C-alpha atoms as a printed R data frame, in Angstrom:
    type eleno elety resid chain resno       x      y        z
1   ATOM     1    CA   UNK     A     1 -52.145 23.657 -101.333
2   ATOM     2    CA   UNK     A     2 -51.480 26.677 -104.202
3   ATOM     3    CA   UNK     A     3 -54.614 25.686 -106.032
4   ATOM     4    CA   UNK     A     4 -57.076 26.681 -103.534
5   ATOM     5    CA   UNK     A     5 -55.119 29.989 -102.167
6   ATOM     6    CA   UNK     A     6 -56.207 33.435 -104.043
7   ATOM     7    CA   UNK     A     7 -55.543 36.164 -105.287
8   ATOM     8    CA   UNK     A     8 -52.852 34.416 -107.767
9   ATOM     9    CA   UNK     A     9 -50.003 36.308 -106.905
10  ATOM    10    CA   UNK     A    10 -50.246 34.980 -103.874
11  ATOM    11    CA   UNK     A    11 -50.261 31.207 -105.009
12  ATOM    12    CA   UNK     A    12 -47.633 32.297 -107.374
13  ATOM    13    CA   UNK     A    13 -45.601 33.507 -104.064
14  ATOM    14    CA   UNK     A    14 -46.552 30.185 -102.542
15  ATOM    15    CA   UNK     A    15 -44.787 27.822 -104.949
16  ATOM    16    CA   UNK     A    16 -41.885 29.986 -105.313
17  ATOM    17    CA   UNK     A    17 -39.563 26.498 -104.932
18  ATOM    18    CA   UNK     A    18 -41.317 25.137 -108.095
19  ATOM    19    CA   UNK     A    19 -42.742 27.964 -110.510
20  ATOM    20    CA   UNK     A    20 -40.347 28.321 -113.613
21  ATOM    21    CA   UNK     A    21 -38.214 31.186 -113.779
22  ATOM    22    CA   UNK     A    22 -35.201 32.399 -116.479
23  ATOM    23    CA   UNK     A    23 -35.428 29.402 -119.238
24  ATOM    24    CA   UNK     A    24 -37.705 27.304 -117.133
25  ATOM    25    CA   UNK     A    25 -35.626 27.079 -114.374
26  ATOM    26    CA   UNK     A    26 -37.266 26.440 -111.043
27  ATOM    27    CA   UNK     A    27 -36.066 27.560 -107.815
28  ATOM    28    CA   UNK     A    28 -34.886 23.771 -106.737
29  ATOM    29    CA   UNK     A    29 -32.947 23.494 -110.372
30  ATOM    30    CA   UNK     A    30 -31.156 26.316 -110.067
31  ATOM    31    CA   UNK     A    31 -29.969 25.210 -106.749
32  ATOM    32    CA   UNK     A    32 -28.825 22.237 -108.273
33  ATOM    33    CA   UNK     A    33 -26.667 24.072 -110.333
34  ATOM    34    CA   UNK     A    34 -25.623 26.351 -108.130
35  ATOM    35    CA   UNK     A    35 -24.442 23.456 -104.876
36  ATOM    36    CA   UNK     A    36 -21.760 22.339 -107.615
37  ATOM    37    CA   UNK     A    37 -19.773 24.768 -107.014
38  ATOM    38    CA   UNK     A    38 -21.120 26.592 -103.693
39  ATOM    39    CA   UNK     A    39 -22.854 23.416 -102.012
40  ATOM    40    CA   UNK     A    40 -22.728 24.937  -98.359
41  ATOM    41    CA   UNK     A    41 -24.597 28.588  -99.650
42  ATOM    42    CA   UNK     A    42 -27.095 26.038 -101.862
43  ATOM    43    CA   UNK     A    43 -27.621 24.051  -98.809
44  ATOM    44    CA   UNK     A    44 -28.242 26.792  -96.735
45  ATOM    45    CA   UNK     A    45 -30.975 28.778  -98.801
46  ATOM    46    CA   UNK     A    46 -32.936 24.955  -99.279
47  ATOM    47    CA   UNK     A    47 -33.109 24.744  -95.258
48  ATOM    48    CA   UNK     A    48 -34.417 28.304  -95.349
49  ATOM    49    CA   UNK     A    49 -36.921 27.594  -97.964
50  ATOM    50    CA   UNK     A    50 -37.761 24.306  -96.229
51  ATOM    51    CA   UNK     A    51 -38.238 26.280  -93.088
52  ATOM    52    CA   UNK     A    52 -40.524 28.841  -94.733
53  ATOM    53    CA   UNK     A    53 -42.638 26.056  -97.047
54  ATOM    54    CA   UNK     A    54 -43.199 23.794  -93.317
55  ATOM    55    CA   UNK     A    55 -44.603 27.384  -91.687
56  ATOM    56    CA   UNK     A    56 -47.086 27.934  -94.215
57  ATOM    57    CA   UNK     A    57 -48.252 24.550  -94.659
58  ATOM    58    CA   UNK     A    58 -49.153 24.741  -90.730
59  ATOM    59    CA   UNK     A    59 -51.080 27.527  -91.648
60  ATOM    60    CA   UNK     A    60 -52.844 26.060  -95.490
61  ATOM    61    CA   UNK     A    61 -56.503 26.687  -94.274
62  ATOM    62    CA   UNK     A    62 -55.576 30.481  -93.164
63  ATOM    63    CA   UNK     A    63 -53.776 31.127  -96.524
64  ATOM    64    CA   UNK     A    64 -56.943 29.281  -98.821
65  ATOM    65    CA   UNK     A    65 -59.359 31.418  -96.519
66  ATOM    66    CA   UNK     A    66 -57.820 35.086  -95.991
67  ATOM    67    CA   UNK     A    67 -55.681 35.116  -98.942
68  ATOM    68    CA   UNK     A    68 -56.663 38.494 -100.036
69  ATOM    69    CA   UNK     A    69 -56.077 39.739  -96.601
70  ATOM    70    CA   UNK     A    70 -52.693 38.252  -96.275
71  ATOM    71    CA   UNK     A    71 -51.504 39.082  -99.756
72  ATOM    72    CA   UNK     A    72 -52.734 43.099  -99.028
73  ATOM    73    CA   UNK     A    73 -50.692 43.126  -95.781
74  ATOM    74    CA   UNK     A    74 -47.447 41.938  -97.323
75  ATOM    75    CA   UNK     A    75 -47.951 44.640 -100.163
76  ATOM    76    CA   UNK     A    76 -48.465 46.969  -97.429
77  ATOM    77    CA   UNK     A    77 -45.227 45.681  -96.277
78  ATOM    78    CA   UNK     A    78 -46.702 44.170  -93.201
79  ATOM    79    CA   UNK     A    79 -46.374 46.742  -90.690
80  ATOM    80    CA   UNK     A    80 -49.063 48.269  -88.477
81  ATOM    81    CA   UNK     A    81 -52.709 48.400  -89.642
82  ATOM    82    CA   UNK     A    82 -53.100 44.506  -90.536
83  ATOM    83    CA   UNK     A    83 -55.953 43.761  -88.352
84  ATOM    84    CA   UNK     A    84 -57.346 40.704  -88.744
85  ATOM    85    CA   UNK     A    85 -54.334 39.046  -90.423
86  ATOM    86    CA   UNK     A    86 -51.961 36.373  -88.245
87  ATOM    87    CA   UNK     A    87 -48.634 38.589  -88.233
88  ATOM    88    CA   UNK     A    88 -46.674 35.252  -88.220
89  ATOM    89    CA   UNK     A    89 -47.708 34.030  -91.735
90  ATOM    90    CA   UNK     A    90 -47.551 37.612  -93.116
91  ATOM    91    CA   UNK     A    91 -43.817 37.605  -91.709
92  ATOM    92    CA   UNK     A    92 -43.228 34.170  -93.182
93  ATOM    93    CA   UNK     A    93 -44.460 35.289  -96.600
94  ATOM    94    CA   UNK     A    94 -42.400 38.493  -96.434
95  ATOM    95    CA   UNK     A    95 -38.929 35.771  -96.124
96  ATOM    96    CA   UNK     A    96 -40.880 33.849  -98.643
97  ATOM    97    CA   UNK     A    97 -40.723 36.542 -100.900
98  ATOM    98    CA   UNK     A    98 -36.957 37.295  -99.921
99  ATOM    99    CA   UNK     A    99 -36.231 33.460 -101.335
100 ATOM   100    CA   UNK     A   100 -38.556 34.356 -104.587
101 ATOM   101    CA   UNK     A   101 -36.201 36.964 -105.440
102 ATOM   102    CA   UNK     A   102 -33.130 35.181 -104.763
103 ATOM   103    CA   UNK     A   103 -34.307 32.487 -106.814
104 ATOM   104    CA   UNK     A   104 -34.533 34.691 -109.936
105 ATOM   105    CA   UNK     A   105 -31.311 35.576 -109.483
106 ATOM   106    CA   UNK     A   106 -30.284 32.208 -109.169
107 ATOM   107    CA   UNK     A   107 -32.197 31.039 -112.466
108 ATOM   108    CA   UNK     A   108 -30.104 33.556 -113.786
109 ATOM   109    CA   UNK     A   109 -27.046 32.907 -113.040
110 ATOM   110    CA   UNK     A   110 -27.932 29.211 -113.666
111 ATOM   111    CA   UNK     A   111 -29.040 29.987 -117.436
112 ATOM   112    CA   UNK     A   112 -26.007 32.058 -117.900
113 ATOM   113    CA   UNK     A   113 -22.629 31.111 -115.889
114 ATOM   114    CA   UNK     A   114 -20.931 33.821 -117.567
115 ATOM   115    CA   UNK     A   115 -22.475 35.881 -115.591
116 ATOM   116    CA   UNK     A   116 -21.166 36.434 -111.501
117 ATOM   117    CA   UNK     A   117 -22.232 34.131 -109.340
118 ATOM   118    CA   UNK     A   118 -24.880 35.547 -107.012
119 ATOM   119    CA   UNK     A   119 -22.924 34.939 -103.659
120 ATOM   120    CA   UNK     A   120 -23.054 38.064 -102.338
121 ATOM   121    CA   UNK     A   121 -26.836 37.945 -102.806
122 ATOM   122    CA   UNK     A   122 -26.912 34.474 -101.283
123 ATOM   123    CA   UNK     A   123 -25.563 35.346  -98.108
124 ATOM   124    CA   UNK     A   124 -27.220 38.317  -97.696
125 ATOM   125    CA   UNK     A   125 -30.559 36.716  -97.847
126 ATOM   126    CA   UNK     A   126 -29.454 33.529  -95.620
127 ATOM   127    CA   UNK     A   127 -28.389 35.858  -93.004
128 ATOM   128    CA   UNK     A   128 -31.411 38.222  -93.166
129 ATOM   129    CA   UNK     A   129 -33.803 35.304  -93.089
130 ATOM   130    CA   UNK     A   130 -32.139 33.005  -90.923
131 ATOM   131    CA   UNK     A   131 -32.475 36.229  -88.235
132 ATOM   132    CA   UNK     A   132 -36.180 36.842  -89.254
133 ATOM   133    CA   UNK     A   133 -37.167 33.188  -88.932
134 ATOM   134    CA   UNK     A   134 -35.873 32.774  -85.466
135 ATOM   135    CA   UNK     A   135 -37.550 35.896  -84.253
136 ATOM   136    CA   UNK     A   136 -40.860 34.490  -85.893
137 ATOM   137    CA   UNK     A   137 -40.053 31.058  -83.460
138 ATOM   138    CA   UNK     A   138 -40.156 28.988  -87.150
139 ATOM   139    CA   UNK     A   139 -39.020 25.992  -85.772
140 ATOM   140    CA   UNK     A   140 -35.476 24.395  -87.838
141 ATOM   141    CA   UNK     A   141 -36.363 20.989  -89.359
142 ATOM   142    CA   UNK     A   142 -35.816 17.743  -87.508
143 ATOM   143    CA   UNK     A   143 -33.812 15.169  -89.875
144 ATOM   144    CA   UNK     A   144 -34.317 11.899  -89.161
145 ATOM   145    CA   UNK     A   145 -31.129 10.121  -87.144
146 ATOM   146    CA   UNK     A   146 -30.191  7.102  -89.261
147 ATOM   147    CA   UNK     A   147 -30.881  3.730  -87.384
148 ATOM   148    CA   UNK     A   148 -28.782  0.909  -86.732
149 ATOM   149    CA   UNK     A   149 -24.578  0.749  -86.862
150 ATOM   150    CA   UNK     A   150 -22.679  1.912  -89.537
151 ATOM   151    CA   UNK     A   151 -20.579 -0.740  -90.914
152 ATOM   152    CA   UNK     A   152 -22.053 -3.424  -89.834
């Protein structure tokens, strides 16, 4: 999806999960390391990341067509005066930007675990984004139910 999106800053934001950060650690890789001492916190971040990615994937054409206007609205804080852009998409992009910032913090910790673990930053972002995504109406992922009976 990100190859056709302009400006480059927006495409970079859309690649939040996989983009190299500190010492080439991606957010997903840093979450794998963070999950060792903090499995629930890492799982909470992954859930929010999946929700935002899924919501934005559904608006791929809008991101391609209106990328510059969406980026301008995001840079302006997403408030009033952004006629012509989808406020839902701007809201989800704002959430993704929060995840992007915590991704930098997690990657720095993954590289140097001697620094304080970013639990407080993660907790703050998770609480904020859960509420924000609920207000926006971003659906939760439906996980497939296992088929068959266990132990048979």
